[in-house]
Structures are given as structure tokens and as C-alpha cells.
PDB file of C-alpha atoms in Angstrom:
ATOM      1  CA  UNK U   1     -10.375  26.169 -56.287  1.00 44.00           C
ATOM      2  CA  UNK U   2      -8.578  24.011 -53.612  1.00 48.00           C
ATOM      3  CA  UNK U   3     -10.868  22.146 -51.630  1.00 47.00           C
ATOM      4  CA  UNK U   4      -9.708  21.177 -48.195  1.00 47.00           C
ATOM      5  CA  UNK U   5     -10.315  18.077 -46.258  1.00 48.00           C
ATOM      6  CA  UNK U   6     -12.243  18.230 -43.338  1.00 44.00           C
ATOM      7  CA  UNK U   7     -10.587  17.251 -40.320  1.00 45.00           C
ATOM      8  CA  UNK U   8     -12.154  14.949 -37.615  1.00 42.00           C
ATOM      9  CA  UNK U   9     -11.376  15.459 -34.383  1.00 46.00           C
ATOM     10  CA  UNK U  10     -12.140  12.473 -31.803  1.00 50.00           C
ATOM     11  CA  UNK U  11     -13.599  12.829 -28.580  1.00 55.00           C
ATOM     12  CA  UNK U  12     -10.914  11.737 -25.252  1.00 63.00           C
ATOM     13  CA  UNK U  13     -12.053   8.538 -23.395  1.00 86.00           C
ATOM     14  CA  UNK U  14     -13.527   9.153 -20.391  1.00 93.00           C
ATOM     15  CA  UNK U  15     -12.310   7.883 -17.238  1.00 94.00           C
ATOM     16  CA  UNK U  16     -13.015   7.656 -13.682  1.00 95.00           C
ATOM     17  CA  UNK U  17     -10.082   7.594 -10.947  1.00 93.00           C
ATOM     18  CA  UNK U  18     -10.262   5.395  -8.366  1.00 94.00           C
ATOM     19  CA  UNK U  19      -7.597   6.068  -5.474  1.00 90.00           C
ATOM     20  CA  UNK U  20      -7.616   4.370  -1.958  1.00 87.00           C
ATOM     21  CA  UNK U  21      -5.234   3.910   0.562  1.00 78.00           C
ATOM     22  CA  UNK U  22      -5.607   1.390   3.232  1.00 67.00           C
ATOM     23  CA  UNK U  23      -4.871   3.339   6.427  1.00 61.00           C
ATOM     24  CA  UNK U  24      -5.011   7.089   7.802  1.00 53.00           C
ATOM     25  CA  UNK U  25      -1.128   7.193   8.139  1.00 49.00           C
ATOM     26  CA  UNK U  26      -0.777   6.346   4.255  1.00 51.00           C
ATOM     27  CA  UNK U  27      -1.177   9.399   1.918  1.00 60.00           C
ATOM     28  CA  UNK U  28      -3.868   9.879  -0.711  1.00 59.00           C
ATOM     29  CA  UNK U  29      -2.099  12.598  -2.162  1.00 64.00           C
ATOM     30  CA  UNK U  30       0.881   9.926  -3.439  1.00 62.00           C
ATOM     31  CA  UNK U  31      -1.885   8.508  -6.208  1.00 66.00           C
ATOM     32  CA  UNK U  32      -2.426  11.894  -7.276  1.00 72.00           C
ATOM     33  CA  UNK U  33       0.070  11.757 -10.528  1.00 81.00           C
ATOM     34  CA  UNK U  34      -2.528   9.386 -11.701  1.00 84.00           C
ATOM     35  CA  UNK U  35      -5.213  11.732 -12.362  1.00 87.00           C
ATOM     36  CA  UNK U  36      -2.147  14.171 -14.113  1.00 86.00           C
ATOM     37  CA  UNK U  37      -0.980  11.178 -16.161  1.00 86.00           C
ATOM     38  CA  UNK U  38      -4.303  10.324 -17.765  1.00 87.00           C
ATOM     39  CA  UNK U  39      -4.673  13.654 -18.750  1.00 87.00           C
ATOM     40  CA  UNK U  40      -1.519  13.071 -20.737  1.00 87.00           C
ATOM     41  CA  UNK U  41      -2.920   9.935 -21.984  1.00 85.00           C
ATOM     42  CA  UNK U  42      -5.803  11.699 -23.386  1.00 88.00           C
ATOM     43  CA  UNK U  43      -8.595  10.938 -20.902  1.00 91.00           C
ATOM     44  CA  UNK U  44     -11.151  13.103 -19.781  1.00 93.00           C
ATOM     45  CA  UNK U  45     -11.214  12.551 -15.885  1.00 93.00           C
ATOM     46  CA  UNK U  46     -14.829  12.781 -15.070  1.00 95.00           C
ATOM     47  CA  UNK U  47     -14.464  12.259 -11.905  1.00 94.00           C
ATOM     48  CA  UNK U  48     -12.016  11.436  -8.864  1.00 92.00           C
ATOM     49  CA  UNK U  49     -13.066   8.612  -5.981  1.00 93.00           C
ATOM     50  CA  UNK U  50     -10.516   8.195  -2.726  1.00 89.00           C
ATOM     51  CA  UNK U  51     -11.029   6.544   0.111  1.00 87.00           C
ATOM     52  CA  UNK U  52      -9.049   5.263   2.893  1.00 82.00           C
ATOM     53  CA  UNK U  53     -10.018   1.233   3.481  1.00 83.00           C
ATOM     54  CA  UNK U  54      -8.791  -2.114   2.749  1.00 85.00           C
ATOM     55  CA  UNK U  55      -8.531  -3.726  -0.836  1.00 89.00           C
ATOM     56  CA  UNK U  56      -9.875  -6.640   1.123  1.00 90.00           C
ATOM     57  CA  UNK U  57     -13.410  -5.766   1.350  1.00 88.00           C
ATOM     58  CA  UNK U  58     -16.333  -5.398  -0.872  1.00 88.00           C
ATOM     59  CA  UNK U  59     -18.212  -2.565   0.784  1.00 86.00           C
ATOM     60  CA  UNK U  60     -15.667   0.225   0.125  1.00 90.00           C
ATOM     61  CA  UNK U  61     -18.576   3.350  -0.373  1.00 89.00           C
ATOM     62  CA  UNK U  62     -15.953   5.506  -2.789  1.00 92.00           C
ATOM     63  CA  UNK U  63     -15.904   2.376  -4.685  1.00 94.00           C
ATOM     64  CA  UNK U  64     -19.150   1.206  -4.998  1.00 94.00           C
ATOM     65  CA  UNK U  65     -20.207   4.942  -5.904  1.00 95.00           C
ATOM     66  CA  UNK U  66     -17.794   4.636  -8.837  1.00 96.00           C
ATOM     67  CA  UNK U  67     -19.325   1.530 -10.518  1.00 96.00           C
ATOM     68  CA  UNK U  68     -23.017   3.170  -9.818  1.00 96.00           C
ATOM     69  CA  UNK U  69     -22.130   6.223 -11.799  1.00 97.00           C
ATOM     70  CA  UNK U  70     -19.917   4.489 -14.818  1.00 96.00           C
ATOM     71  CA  UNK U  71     -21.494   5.029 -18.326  1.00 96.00           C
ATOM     72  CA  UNK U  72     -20.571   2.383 -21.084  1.00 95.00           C
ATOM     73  CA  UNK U  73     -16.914   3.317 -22.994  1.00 92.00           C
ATOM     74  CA  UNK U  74     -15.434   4.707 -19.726  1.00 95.00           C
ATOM     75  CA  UNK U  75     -12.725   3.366 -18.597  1.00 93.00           C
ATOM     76  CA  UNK U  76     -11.402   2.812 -14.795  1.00 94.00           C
ATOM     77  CA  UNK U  77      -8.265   3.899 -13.817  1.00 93.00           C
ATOM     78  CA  UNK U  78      -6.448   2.964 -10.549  1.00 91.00           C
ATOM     79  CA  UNK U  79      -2.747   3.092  -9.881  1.00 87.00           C
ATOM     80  CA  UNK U  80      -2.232  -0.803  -9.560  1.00 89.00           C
ATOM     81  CA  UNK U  81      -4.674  -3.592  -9.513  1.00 92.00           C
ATOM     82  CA  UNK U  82      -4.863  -4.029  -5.464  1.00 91.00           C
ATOM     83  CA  UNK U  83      -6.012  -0.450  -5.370  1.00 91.00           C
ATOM     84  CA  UNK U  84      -9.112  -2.245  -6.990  1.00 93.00           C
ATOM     85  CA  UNK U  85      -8.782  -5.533  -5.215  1.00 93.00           C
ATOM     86  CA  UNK U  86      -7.003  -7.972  -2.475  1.00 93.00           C
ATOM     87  CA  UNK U  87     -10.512 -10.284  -2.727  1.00 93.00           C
ATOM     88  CA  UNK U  88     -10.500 -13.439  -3.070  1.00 94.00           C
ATOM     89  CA  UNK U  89      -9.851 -14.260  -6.731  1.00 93.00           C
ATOM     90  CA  UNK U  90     -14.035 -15.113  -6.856  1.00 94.00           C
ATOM     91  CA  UNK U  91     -14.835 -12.291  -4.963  1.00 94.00           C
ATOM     92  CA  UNK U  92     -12.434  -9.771  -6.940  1.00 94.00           C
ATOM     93  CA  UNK U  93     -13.925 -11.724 -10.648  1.00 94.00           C
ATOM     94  CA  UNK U  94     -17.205 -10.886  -9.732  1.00 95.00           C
ATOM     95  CA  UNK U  95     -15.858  -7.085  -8.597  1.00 95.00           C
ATOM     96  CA  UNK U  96     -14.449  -6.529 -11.867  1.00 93.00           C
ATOM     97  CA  UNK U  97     -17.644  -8.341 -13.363  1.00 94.00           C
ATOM     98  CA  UNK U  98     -19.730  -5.344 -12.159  1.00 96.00           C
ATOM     99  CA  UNK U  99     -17.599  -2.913 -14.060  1.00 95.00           C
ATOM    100  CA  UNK U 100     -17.738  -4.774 -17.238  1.00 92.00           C
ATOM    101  CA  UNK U 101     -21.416  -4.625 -16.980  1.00 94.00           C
ATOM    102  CA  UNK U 102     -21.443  -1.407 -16.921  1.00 95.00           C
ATOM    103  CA  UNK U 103     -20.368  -1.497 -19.986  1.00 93.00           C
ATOM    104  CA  UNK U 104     -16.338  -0.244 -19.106  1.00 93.00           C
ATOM    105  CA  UNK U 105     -13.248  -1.552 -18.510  1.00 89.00           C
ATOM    106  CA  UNK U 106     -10.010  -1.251 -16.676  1.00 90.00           C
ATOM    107  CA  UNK U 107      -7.218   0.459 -17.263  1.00 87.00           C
ATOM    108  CA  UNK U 108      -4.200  -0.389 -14.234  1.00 86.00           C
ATOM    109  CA  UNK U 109      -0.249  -0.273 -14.833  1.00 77.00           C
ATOM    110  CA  UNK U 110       1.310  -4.071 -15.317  1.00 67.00           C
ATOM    111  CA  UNK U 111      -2.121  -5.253 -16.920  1.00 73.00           C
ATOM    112  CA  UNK U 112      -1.824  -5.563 -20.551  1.00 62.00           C
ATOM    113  CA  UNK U 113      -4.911  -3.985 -22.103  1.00 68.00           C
ATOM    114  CA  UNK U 114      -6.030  -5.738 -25.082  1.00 57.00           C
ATOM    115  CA  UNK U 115      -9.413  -4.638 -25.027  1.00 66.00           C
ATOM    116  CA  UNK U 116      -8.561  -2.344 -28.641  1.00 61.00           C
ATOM    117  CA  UNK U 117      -7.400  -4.962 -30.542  1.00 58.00           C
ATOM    118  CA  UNK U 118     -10.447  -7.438 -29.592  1.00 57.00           C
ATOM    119  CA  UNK U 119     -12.775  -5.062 -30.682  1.00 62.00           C
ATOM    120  CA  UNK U 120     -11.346  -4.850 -33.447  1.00 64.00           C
ATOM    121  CA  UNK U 121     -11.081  -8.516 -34.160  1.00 68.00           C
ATOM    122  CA  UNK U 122     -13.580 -11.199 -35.354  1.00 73.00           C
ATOM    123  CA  UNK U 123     -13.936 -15.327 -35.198  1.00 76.00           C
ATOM    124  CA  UNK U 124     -10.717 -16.904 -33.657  1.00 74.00           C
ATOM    125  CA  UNK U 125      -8.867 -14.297 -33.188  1.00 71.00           C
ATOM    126  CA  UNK U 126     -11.464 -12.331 -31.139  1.00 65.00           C
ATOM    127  CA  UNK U 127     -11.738 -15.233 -28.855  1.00 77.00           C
ATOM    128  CA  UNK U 128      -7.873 -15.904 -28.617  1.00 78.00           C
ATOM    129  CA  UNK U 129      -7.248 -11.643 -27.484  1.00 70.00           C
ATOM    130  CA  UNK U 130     -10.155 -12.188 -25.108  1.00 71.00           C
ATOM    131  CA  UNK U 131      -9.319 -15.179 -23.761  1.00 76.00           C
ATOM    132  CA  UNK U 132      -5.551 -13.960 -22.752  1.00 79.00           C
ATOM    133  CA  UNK U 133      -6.920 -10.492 -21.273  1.00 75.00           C
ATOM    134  CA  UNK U 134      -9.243 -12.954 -18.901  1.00 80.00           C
ATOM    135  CA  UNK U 135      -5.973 -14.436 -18.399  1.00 86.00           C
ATOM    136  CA  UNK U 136      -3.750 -11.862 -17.676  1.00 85.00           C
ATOM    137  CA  UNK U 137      -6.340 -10.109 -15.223  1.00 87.00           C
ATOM    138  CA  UNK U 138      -7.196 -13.307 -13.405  1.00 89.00           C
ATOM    139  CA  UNK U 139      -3.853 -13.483 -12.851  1.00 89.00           C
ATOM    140  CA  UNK U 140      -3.098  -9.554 -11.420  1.00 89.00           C
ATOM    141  CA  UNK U 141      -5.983 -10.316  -9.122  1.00 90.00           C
ATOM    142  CA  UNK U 142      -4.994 -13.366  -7.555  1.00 91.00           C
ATOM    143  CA  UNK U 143      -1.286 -12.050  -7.536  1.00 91.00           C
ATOM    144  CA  UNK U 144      -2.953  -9.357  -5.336  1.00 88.00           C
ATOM    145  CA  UNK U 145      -4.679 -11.549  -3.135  1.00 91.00           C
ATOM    146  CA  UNK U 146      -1.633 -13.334  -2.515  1.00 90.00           C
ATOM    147  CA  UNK U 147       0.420 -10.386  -1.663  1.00 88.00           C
ATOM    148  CA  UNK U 148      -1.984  -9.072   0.342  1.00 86.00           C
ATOM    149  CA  UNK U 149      -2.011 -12.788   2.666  1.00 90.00           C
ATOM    150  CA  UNK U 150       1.929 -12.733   2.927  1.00 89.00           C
ATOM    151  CA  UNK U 151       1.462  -9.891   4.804  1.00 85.00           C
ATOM    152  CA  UNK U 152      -0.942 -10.602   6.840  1.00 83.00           C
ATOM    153  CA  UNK U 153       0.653 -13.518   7.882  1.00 88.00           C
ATOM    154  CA  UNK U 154       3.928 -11.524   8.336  1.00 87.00           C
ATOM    155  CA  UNK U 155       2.211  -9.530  10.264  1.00 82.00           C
ATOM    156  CA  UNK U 156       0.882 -12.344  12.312  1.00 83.00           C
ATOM    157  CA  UNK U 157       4.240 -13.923  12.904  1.00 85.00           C
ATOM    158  CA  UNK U 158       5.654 -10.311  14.239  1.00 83.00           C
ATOM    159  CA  UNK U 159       2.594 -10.225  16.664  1.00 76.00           C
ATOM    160  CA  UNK U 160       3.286 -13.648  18.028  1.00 79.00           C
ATOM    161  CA  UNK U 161       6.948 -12.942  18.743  1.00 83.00           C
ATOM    162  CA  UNK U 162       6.000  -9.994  20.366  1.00 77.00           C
ATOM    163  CA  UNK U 163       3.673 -11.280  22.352  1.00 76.00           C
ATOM    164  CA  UNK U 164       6.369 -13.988  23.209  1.00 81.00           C
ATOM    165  CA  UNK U 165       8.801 -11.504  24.567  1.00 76.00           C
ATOM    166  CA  UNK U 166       6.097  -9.390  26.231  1.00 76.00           C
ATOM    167  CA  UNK U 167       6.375  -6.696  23.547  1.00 75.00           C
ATOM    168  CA  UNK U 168       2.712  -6.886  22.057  1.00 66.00           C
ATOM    169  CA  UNK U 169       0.554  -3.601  23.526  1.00 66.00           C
ATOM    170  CA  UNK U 170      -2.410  -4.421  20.700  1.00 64.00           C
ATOM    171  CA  UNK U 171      -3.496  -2.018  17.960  1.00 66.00           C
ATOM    172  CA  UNK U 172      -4.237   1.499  18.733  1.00 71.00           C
ATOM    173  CA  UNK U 173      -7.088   2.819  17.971  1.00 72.00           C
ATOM    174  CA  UNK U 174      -7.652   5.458  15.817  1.00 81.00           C
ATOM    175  CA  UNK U 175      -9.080   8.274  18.194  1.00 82.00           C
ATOM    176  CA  UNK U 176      -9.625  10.833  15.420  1.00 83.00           C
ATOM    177  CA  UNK U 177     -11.522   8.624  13.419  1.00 85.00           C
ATOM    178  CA  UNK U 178     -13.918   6.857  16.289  1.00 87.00           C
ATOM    179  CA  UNK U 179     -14.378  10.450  17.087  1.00 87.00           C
ATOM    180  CA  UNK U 180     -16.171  11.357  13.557  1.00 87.00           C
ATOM    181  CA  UNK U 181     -18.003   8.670  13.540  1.00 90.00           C
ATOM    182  CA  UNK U 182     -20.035   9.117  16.689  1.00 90.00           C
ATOM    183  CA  UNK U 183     -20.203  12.801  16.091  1.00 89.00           C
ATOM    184  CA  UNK U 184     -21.505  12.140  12.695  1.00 90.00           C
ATOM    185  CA  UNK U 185     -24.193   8.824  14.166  1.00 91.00           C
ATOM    186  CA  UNK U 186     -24.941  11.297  17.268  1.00 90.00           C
ATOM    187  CA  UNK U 187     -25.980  13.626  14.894  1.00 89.00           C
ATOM    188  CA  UNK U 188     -28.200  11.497  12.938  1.00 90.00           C
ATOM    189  CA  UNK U 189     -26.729  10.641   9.892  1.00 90.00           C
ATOM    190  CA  UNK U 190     -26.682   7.514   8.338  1.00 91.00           C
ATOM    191  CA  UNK U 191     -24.208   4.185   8.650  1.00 90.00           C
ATOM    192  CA  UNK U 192     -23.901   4.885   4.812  1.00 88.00           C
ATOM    193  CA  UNK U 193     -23.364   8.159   5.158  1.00 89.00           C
ATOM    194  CA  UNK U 194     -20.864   8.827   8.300  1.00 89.00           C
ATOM    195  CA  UNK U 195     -18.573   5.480   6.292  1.00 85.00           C
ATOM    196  CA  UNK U 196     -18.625   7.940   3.380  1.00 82.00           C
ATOM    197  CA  UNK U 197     -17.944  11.178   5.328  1.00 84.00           C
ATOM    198  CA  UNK U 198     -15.020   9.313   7.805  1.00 83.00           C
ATOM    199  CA  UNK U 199     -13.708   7.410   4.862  1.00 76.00           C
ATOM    200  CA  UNK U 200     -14.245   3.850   6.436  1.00 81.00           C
ATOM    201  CA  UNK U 201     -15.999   0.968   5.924  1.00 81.00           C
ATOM    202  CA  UNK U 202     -19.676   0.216   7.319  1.00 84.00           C
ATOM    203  CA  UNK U 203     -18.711  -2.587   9.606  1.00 85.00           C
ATOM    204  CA  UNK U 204     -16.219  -0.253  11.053  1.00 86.00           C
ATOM    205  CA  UNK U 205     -19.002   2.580  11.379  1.00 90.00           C
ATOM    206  CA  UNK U 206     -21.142  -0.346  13.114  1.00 91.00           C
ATOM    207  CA  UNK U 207     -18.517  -1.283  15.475  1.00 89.00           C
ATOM    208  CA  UNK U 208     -17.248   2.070  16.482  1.00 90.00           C
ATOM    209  CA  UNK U 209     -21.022   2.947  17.468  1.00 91.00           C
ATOM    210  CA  UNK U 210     -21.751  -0.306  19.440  1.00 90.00           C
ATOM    211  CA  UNK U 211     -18.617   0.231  21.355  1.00 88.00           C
ATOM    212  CA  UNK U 212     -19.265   3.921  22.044  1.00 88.00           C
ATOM    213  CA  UNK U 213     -23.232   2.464  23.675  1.00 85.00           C
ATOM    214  CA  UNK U 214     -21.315   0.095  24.947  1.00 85.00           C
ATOM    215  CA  UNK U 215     -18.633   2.447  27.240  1.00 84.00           C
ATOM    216  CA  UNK U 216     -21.616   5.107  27.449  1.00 81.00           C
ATOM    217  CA  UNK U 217     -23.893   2.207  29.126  1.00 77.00           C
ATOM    218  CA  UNK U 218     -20.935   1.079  31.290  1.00 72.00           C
ATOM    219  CA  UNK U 219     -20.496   4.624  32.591  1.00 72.00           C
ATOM    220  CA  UNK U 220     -24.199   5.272  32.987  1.00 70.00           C
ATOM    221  CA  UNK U 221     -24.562   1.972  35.099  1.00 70.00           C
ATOM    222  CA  UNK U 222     -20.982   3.077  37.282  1.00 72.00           C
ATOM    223  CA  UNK U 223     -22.516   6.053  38.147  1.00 70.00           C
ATOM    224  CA  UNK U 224     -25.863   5.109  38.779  1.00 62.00           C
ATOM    225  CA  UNK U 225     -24.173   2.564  41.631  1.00 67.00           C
ATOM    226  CA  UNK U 226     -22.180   5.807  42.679  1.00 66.00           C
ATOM    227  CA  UNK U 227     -25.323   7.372  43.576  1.00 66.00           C
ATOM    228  CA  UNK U 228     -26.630   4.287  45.441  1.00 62.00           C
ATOM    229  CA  UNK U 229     -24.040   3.869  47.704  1.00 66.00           C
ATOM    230  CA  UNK U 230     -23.738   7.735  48.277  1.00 67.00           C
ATOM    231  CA  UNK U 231     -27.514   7.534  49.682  1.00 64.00           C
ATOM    232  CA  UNK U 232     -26.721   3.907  51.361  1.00 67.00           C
ATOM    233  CA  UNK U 233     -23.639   5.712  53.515  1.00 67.00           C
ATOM    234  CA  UNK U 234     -25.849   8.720  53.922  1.00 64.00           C
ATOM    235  CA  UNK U 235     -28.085   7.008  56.104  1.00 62.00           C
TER     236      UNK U 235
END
């Protein structure tokens, strides 16, 4: 009688997708062949986070929902490493920090993962592969930091020159936008909340609303002085 050897079947990492964009005119959609491609890769996608706001800051709500809800052995996956982070290189260090306490890791395009082969390594060696992948990372971030201050200060330089040949009309704003966050605030809901639900950070959530008292007190007042010199002319 033939016996047969079992076969073991392993279980697909699980990963959670992290997409953002940093404006409404850039499309989330585009990042989508990153959920498709970890399928291919064998990952279970557990979940999907997008969000529309800058790389720059550390109170992105999509993103700070992802670290909350990793589990230890999932992985992170993003389509480059600014997706994650344009910190500052101690501010994006202490980003990733969170994620590693969690217990997971990253997995970004251009970033050599090494993580495999140092846990399977002891002594020296351990050290060495560990030591490079702090390395290599420390490097992507601050790569991404630097990229992200070119153009800000390319951007500056076009704003200047404008201004200089009486081009520069300043930034519109986003009408759409202010306009979900003070129905969302008018309707009660939290800062939290409405930067969730409008895809935005909190500061802009905060600003939005103090400018919308702010017009709705300057209106109130104009009208209220309307009224007072209808009555004054009226007698």
C-alpha cells in the first residue's frame, strides 16, 4: 500500500493597502493596480485605506486608521514610499516606528525588503541584514522628503515670478470640498469624523469651519448695520 505525503498548504500574508493622493484633481483610482498586484503576489488584502492629503503631515485619518487596525505578520503595502511619507526624516522614522510596533512591516516598490532573510539569520549576520534594511529605508524616506522640498520650492519660485509680472491670482479654493465640511460640522459631526468623510486633514476641517463663522459673523454684523440705518433714514 502506497502511502502518500501529506501536503501543506501555507496561509497568504496579509496585507493592508494604503493609497493616498495629495489633491482632489489627482486620481485614486491610478493606485488601484496595487491592490490587483498583491493579489498576484500572494497577499490576502484585508483591507484598502485612500485618502486624499499630503505625505507631509502626520494626521492623515486613512492612515492612522491603518496602523490602529494592523495585527503582527501583516505587511503594508503602498505604491512608493512618499505615499507613506514626505516627513521629516525624524518625523517619517518614528511613522514607520509605529508600524513596526505593531508588529508589521513594509512592503513599497524601490525598497529592498530584507526582512525574510533576517529572520532567518542569527549573530552577525542578523545584525549586518538589519542594519542595511535601516539603511536602505532611512534612505527612501529622506529621498522623499527631499523630493517633496524641491517642489515646494519650485513651486515657490513660479509664485514669485508670477507675482513679479502681475500673474499671481492665489490658490483657489476648493468649493466642493469647504462645502462638505460645513455641511458635515453643521450637522454635528465630529472634526475627526467630517476629515474622514471629506478626505482631508483636521487642520483643514478646523480652518474651513473658522472661516465659514468667520464670513457668517461678517454677514450677520453687515446686515444688522443694514437694518440700523434703514430705521435711522426712516425717521
Amino acid at each position: 500500500m502506497r502511502h502518500h505525503k501529506p501536503t501543506t498548504t501555507h496561509a497568504p500574508h496579509i496585507a493592508r493597502v494604503y493609497i493616498r493622493v495629495s489633491t482632489d484633481e489627482q486620481d485614486l483610482e491610478r493606485q488601484d493596480s496595487i491592490i490587483e498586484g498583491a493579489g498576484m503576489a500572494g497577499y490576502y488584502v484585508a483591507a484598502v485605506y485612500r485618502e486624499k492629503a499630503s505625505g507631509a503631515r502626520a494626521d492623515r485619518p486613512e492612515l492612522l486608521r491603518m496602523i490602529a487596525d494592523l495585527k503582527p505578520g501583516e505587511v503594508v503595502i503602498a505604491e512608493k514610499i512618499d505615499r507613506i511619507s514626505r516627513l521629516p526624516l525624524a518625523e517619517a522614522e518614528k511613522l514607520v516606528a509605529s508600524i513596526r510596533a505593531k508588529g508589521a512591516r513594509l512592503a513599497v516598490p524601490g525598497i529592498v525588503d530584507l526582512s525574510d532573510l533576517a529572520a532567518g539569520a542569527d549573530g552577525v549576520a542578523k545584525i549586518v541584514l538589519e542594519s542595511v534594511q535601516g539603511m536602505l529605508l532611512k534612505l527612501a524616506l529622506q529621498m522623499a522628503r527631499d523630493d517633496y522640498e524641491d517642489r515646494r520650492e519650485r513651486q515657490r519660485q513660479g509664485i514669485d515670478l508670477a507675482k513679479r509680472d502681475g500673474r499671481y491670482t492665489g490658490r483657489k479654493p476648493n468649493r466642493a470640498l469647504h462645502g462638505r465640511i460645513v455641511a458635515l460640522r453643521s450637522g454635528g459631526t465630529s472634526i475627526a469624523e467630517t476629515a474622514r468623510l471629506a478626505e482631508c486633514s483636521e487642520s483643514q476641517v478646523k480652518r474651513v469651519w473658522a472661516e465659514y463663522h468667520t464670513l457668517r459673523n461678517e454677514k450677520m454684523c453687515q446686515q444688522v448695520n443694514g437694518n440700523l440705518e434703514k430705521n435711522r433714514q426712516e425717521t
